[in-house]
């Protein structure tokens, strides 16, 4: 039986370091795994892109 510590987590999409969590956008599509340092920046960038998409489509 494998222990959870022995299972390697995927690396961060930005720096390749140990990832902390998987991020998802509003449509529940995976953005990938990120470390804590890069997760905040990736979420901010994703929110900006989604806001641009909504304004371009005339939703907002």
mmCIF file of N, CA and C in Angstrom:
data_model
loop_
_atom_site.group_PDB
_atom_site.id
_atom_site.type_symbol
_atom_site.label_atom_id
_atom_site.label_comp_id
_atom_site.label_asym_id
_atom_site.label_seq_id
_atom_site.Cartn_x
_atom_site.Cartn_y
_atom_site.Cartn_z
ATOM 1 N N UNK A 1 0.838 -1.171 0.000
ATOM 2 C CA UNK A 1 0.000 0.000 0.000
ATOM 3 C C UNK A 1 0.889 1.243 0.000
ATOM 4 N N UNK A 2 0.611 2.154 -0.887
ATOM 5 C CA UNK A 2 1.421 3.370 -0.989
ATOM 6 C C UNK A 2 0.927 4.419 -0.004
ATOM 7 N N UNK A 3 1.867 5.107 0.563
ATOM 8 C CA UNK A 3 1.528 6.215 1.449
ATOM 9 C C UNK A 3 1.425 7.488 0.630
ATOM 10 N N UNK A 4 0.614 8.430 1.094
ATOM 11 C CA UNK A 4 0.423 9.672 0.352
ATOM 12 C C UNK A 4 1.714 10.466 0.214
ATOM 13 N N UNK A 5 2.599 10.372 1.191
ATOM 14 C CA UNK A 5 3.858 11.110 1.111
ATOM 15 C C UNK A 5 4.742 10.582 -0.013
ATOM 16 N N UNK A 6 4.598 9.319 -0.363
ATOM 17 C CA UNK A 6 5.449 8.741 -1.391
ATOM 18 C C UNK A 6 4.963 9.063 -2.799
ATOM 19 N N UNK A 7 3.739 9.578 -2.921
ATOM 20 C CA UNK A 7 3.207 9.935 -4.233
ATOM 21 C C UNK A 7 3.674 11.345 -4.571
ATOM 22 N N UNK A 8 4.366 11.474 -5.667
ATOM 23 C CA UNK A 8 4.904 12.781 -6.055
ATOM 24 C C UNK A 8 3.807 13.669 -6.619
ATOM 25 N N UNK A 9 3.799 14.926 -6.171
ATOM 26 C CA UNK A 9 2.856 15.896 -6.712
ATOM 27 C C UNK A 9 3.444 16.472 -7.993
ATOM 28 N N UNK A 10 2.597 16.877 -8.927
ATOM 29 C CA UNK A 10 3.119 17.526 -10.121
ATOM 30 C C UNK A 10 3.757 18.860 -9.759
ATOM 31 N N UNK A 11 4.697 19.287 -10.566
ATOM 32 C CA UNK A 11 5.386 20.543 -10.300
ATOM 33 C C UNK A 11 4.559 21.750 -10.699
ATOM 34 N N UNK A 12 4.977 22.903 -10.208
ATOM 35 C CA UNK A 12 4.319 24.172 -10.517
ATOM 36 C C UNK A 12 4.477 24.474 -12.005
ATOM 37 N N UNK A 13 3.419 24.976 -12.634
ATOM 38 C CA UNK A 13 3.477 25.310 -14.053
ATOM 39 C C UNK A 13 4.403 26.480 -14.339
ATOM 40 N N UNK A 14 4.656 27.340 -13.353
ATOM 41 C CA UNK A 14 5.496 28.515 -13.562
ATOM 42 C C UNK A 14 6.964 28.250 -13.270
ATOM 43 N N UNK A 15 7.251 27.698 -12.095
ATOM 44 C CA UNK A 15 8.648 27.572 -11.677
ATOM 45 C C UNK A 15 9.143 26.129 -11.612
ATOM 46 N N UNK A 16 8.253 25.156 -11.689
ATOM 47 C CA UNK A 16 8.653 23.760 -11.611
ATOM 48 C C UNK A 16 8.838 23.250 -10.196
ATOM 49 N N UNK A 17 8.629 24.120 -9.211
ATOM 50 C CA UNK A 17 8.753 23.722 -7.806
ATOM 51 C C UNK A 17 7.576 22.865 -7.376
ATOM 52 N N UNK A 18 7.577 22.488 -6.112
ATOM 53 C CA UNK A 18 6.507 21.639 -5.598
ATOM 54 C C UNK A 18 5.191 22.411 -5.591
ATOM 55 N N UNK A 19 4.176 21.839 -6.194
ATOM 56 C CA UNK A 19 2.882 22.517 -6.283
ATOM 57 C C UNK A 19 2.101 22.353 -4.991
ATOM 58 N N UNK A 20 1.234 23.320 -4.741
ATOM 59 C CA UNK A 20 0.420 23.276 -3.533
ATOM 60 C C UNK A 20 -1.008 22.873 -3.844
ATOM 61 N N UNK A 21 -1.541 23.358 -4.969
ATOM 62 C CA UNK A 21 -2.926 23.037 -5.293
ATOM 63 C C UNK A 21 -3.184 23.215 -6.779
ATOM 64 N N UNK A 22 -4.304 22.640 -7.213
ATOM 65 C CA UNK A 22 -4.729 22.759 -8.600
ATOM 66 C C UNK A 22 -5.737 23.899 -8.691
ATOM 67 N N UNK A 23 -5.576 24.747 -9.692
ATOM 68 C CA UNK A 23 -6.462 25.895 -9.862
ATOM 69 C C UNK A 23 -7.486 25.622 -10.955
ATOM 70 N N UNK A 24 -8.678 26.190 -10.799
ATOM 71 C CA UNK A 24 -9.755 26.042 -11.769
ATOM 72 C C UNK A 24 -10.311 27.415 -12.111
ATOM 73 N N UNK A 25 -10.809 27.579 -13.344
ATOM 74 C CA UNK A 25 -11.448 28.841 -13.716
ATOM 75 C C UNK A 25 -12.939 28.765 -13.419
ATOM 76 N N UNK A 26 -13.686 29.796 -13.811
ATOM 77 C CA UNK A 26 -15.117 29.850 -13.506
ATOM 78 C C UNK A 26 -15.916 28.734 -14.167
ATOM 79 N N UNK A 27 -15.427 28.213 -15.269
ATOM 80 C CA UNK A 27 -16.118 27.126 -15.977
ATOM 81 C C UNK A 27 -15.669 25.756 -15.479
ATOM 82 N N UNK A 28 -14.928 25.738 -14.366
ATOM 83 C CA UNK A 28 -14.435 24.523 -13.727
ATOM 84 C C UNK A 28 -13.476 23.738 -14.617
ATOM 85 N N UNK A 29 -12.704 24.454 -15.411
ATOM 86 C CA UNK A 29 -11.673 23.839 -16.237
ATOM 87 C C UNK A 29 -10.344 24.010 -15.512
ATOM 88 N N UNK A 30 -9.573 22.959 -15.450
ATOM 89 C CA UNK A 30 -8.307 23.009 -14.728
ATOM 90 C C UNK A 30 -7.321 23.943 -15.417
ATOM 91 N N UNK A 31 -6.680 24.796 -14.620
ATOM 92 C CA UNK A 31 -5.632 25.680 -15.121
ATOM 93 C C UNK A 31 -4.258 25.082 -14.887
ATOM 94 N N UNK A 32 -4.188 24.015 -14.134
ATOM 95 C CA UNK A 32 -2.923 23.371 -13.832
ATOM 96 C C UNK A 32 -2.571 23.495 -12.360
ATOM 97 N N UNK A 33 -1.403 23.000 -12.013
ATOM 98 C CA UNK A 33 -0.934 23.021 -10.631
ATOM 99 C C UNK A 33 0.034 24.178 -10.435
ATOM 100 N N UNK A 34 -0.081 24.852 -9.298
ATOM 101 C CA UNK A 34 0.780 25.989 -8.998
ATOM 102 C C UNK A 34 1.227 25.943 -7.545
ATOM 103 N N UNK A 35 2.418 26.495 -7.280
ATOM 104 C CA UNK A 35 2.869 26.668 -5.903
ATOM 105 C C UNK A 35 2.145 27.882 -5.328
ATOM 106 N N UNK A 36 2.254 28.087 -4.028
ATOM 107 C CA UNK A 36 1.535 29.192 -3.392
ATOM 108 C C UNK A 36 1.953 30.542 -3.958
ATOM 109 N N UNK A 37 3.216 30.702 -4.286
ATOM 110 C CA UNK A 37 3.725 31.985 -4.784
ATOM 111 C C UNK A 37 3.122 32.346 -6.133
ATOM 112 N N UNK A 38 2.985 31.377 -7.017
ATOM 113 C CA UNK A 38 2.493 31.655 -8.362
ATOM 114 C C UNK A 38 0.983 31.482 -8.497
ATOM 115 N N UNK A 39 0.334 30.843 -7.537
ATOM 116 C CA UNK A 39 -1.113 30.604 -7.620
ATOM 117 C C UNK A 39 -1.890 31.911 -7.615
ATOM 118 N N UNK A 40 -1.497 32.836 -6.764
ATOM 119 C CA UNK A 40 -2.206 34.111 -6.670
ATOM 120 C C UNK A 40 -2.108 34.893 -7.980
ATOM 121 N N UNK A 41 -0.937 34.902 -8.579
ATOM 122 C CA UNK A 41 -0.744 35.609 -9.847
ATOM 123 C C UNK A 41 -1.542 34.941 -10.967
ATOM 124 N N UNK A 42 -1.565 33.614 -10.996
ATOM 125 C CA UNK A 42 -2.312 32.903 -12.032
ATOM 126 C C UNK A 42 -3.811 33.162 -11.910
ATOM 127 N N UNK A 43 -4.328 33.188 -10.687
ATOM 128 C CA UNK A 43 -5.754 33.473 -10.489
ATOM 129 C C UNK A 43 -6.098 34.899 -10.907
ATOM 130 N N UNK A 44 -5.236 35.856 -10.561
ATOM 131 C CA UNK A 44 -5.474 37.249 -10.933
ATOM 132 C C UNK A 44 -5.487 37.405 -12.457
ATOM 133 N N UNK A 45 -4.536 36.781 -13.129
ATOM 134 C CA UNK A 45 -4.472 36.837 -14.589
ATOM 135 C C UNK A 45 -5.703 36.203 -15.211
ATOM 136 N N UNK A 46 -6.136 35.064 -14.667
ATOM 137 C CA UNK A 46 -7.315 34.380 -15.199
ATOM 138 C C UNK A 46 -8.564 35.227 -15.025
ATOM 139 N N UNK A 47 -8.713 35.877 -13.872
ATOM 140 C CA UNK A 47 -9.881 36.746 -13.644
ATOM 141 C C UNK A 47 -9.900 37.909 -14.629
ATOM 142 N N UNK A 48 -8.732 38.483 -14.904
ATOM 143 C CA UNK A 48 -8.654 39.581 -15.871
ATOM 144 C C UNK A 48 -9.075 39.113 -17.259
ATOM 145 N N UNK A 49 -8.616 37.942 -17.670
ATOM 146 C CA UNK A 49 -8.985 37.407 -18.985
ATOM 147 C C UNK A 49 -10.479 37.120 -19.066
ATOM 148 N N UNK A 50 -11.044 36.554 -18.009
ATOM 149 C CA UNK A 50 -12.476 36.257 -18.023
ATOM 150 C C UNK A 50 -13.303 37.536 -18.037
ATOM 151 N N UNK A 51 -12.845 38.567 -17.327
ATOM 152 C CA UNK A 51 -13.553 39.843 -17.332
ATOM 153 C C UNK A 51 -13.523 40.461 -18.730
ATOM 154 N N UNK A 52 -12.380 40.363 -19.415
ATOM 155 C CA UNK A 52 -12.275 40.869 -20.786
ATOM 156 C C UNK A 52 -13.216 40.111 -21.712
ATOM 157 N N UNK A 53 -13.313 38.796 -21.536
ATOM 158 C CA UNK A 53 -14.206 37.988 -22.372
ATOM 159 C C UNK A 53 -15.662 38.398 -22.174
ATOM 160 N N UNK A 54 -16.061 38.630 -20.918
ATOM 161 C CA UNK A 54 -17.446 39.012 -20.636
ATOM 162 C C UNK A 54 -17.771 40.382 -21.207
ATOM 163 N N UNK A 55 -16.857 41.331 -21.094
ATOM 164 C CA UNK A 55 -17.135 42.672 -21.621
ATOM 165 C C UNK A 55 -17.148 42.656 -23.142
ATOM 166 N N UNK A 56 -16.311 41.825 -23.745
ATOM 167 C CA UNK A 56 -16.279 41.723 -25.201
ATOM 168 C C UNK A 56 -17.566 41.090 -25.730
ATOM 169 N N UNK A 57 -18.113 40.130 -24.977
ATOM 170 C CA UNK A 57 -19.350 39.463 -25.394
ATOM 171 C C UNK A 57 -20.583 40.297 -25.069
ATOM 172 N N UNK A 58 -20.409 41.378 -24.318
ATOM 173 C CA UNK A 58 -21.531 42.234 -23.971
ATOM 174 C C UNK A 58 -22.341 41.739 -22.799
ATOM 175 N N UNK A 59 -21.781 40.855 -21.994
ATOM 176 C CA UNK A 59 -22.502 40.310 -20.851
ATOM 177 C C UNK A 59 -22.571 41.337 -19.729
ATOM 178 N N UNK A 60 -21.492 42.079 -19.530
ATOM 179 C CA UNK A 60 -21.444 43.056 -18.427
ATOM 180 C C UNK A 60 -21.840 44.416 -18.936
#
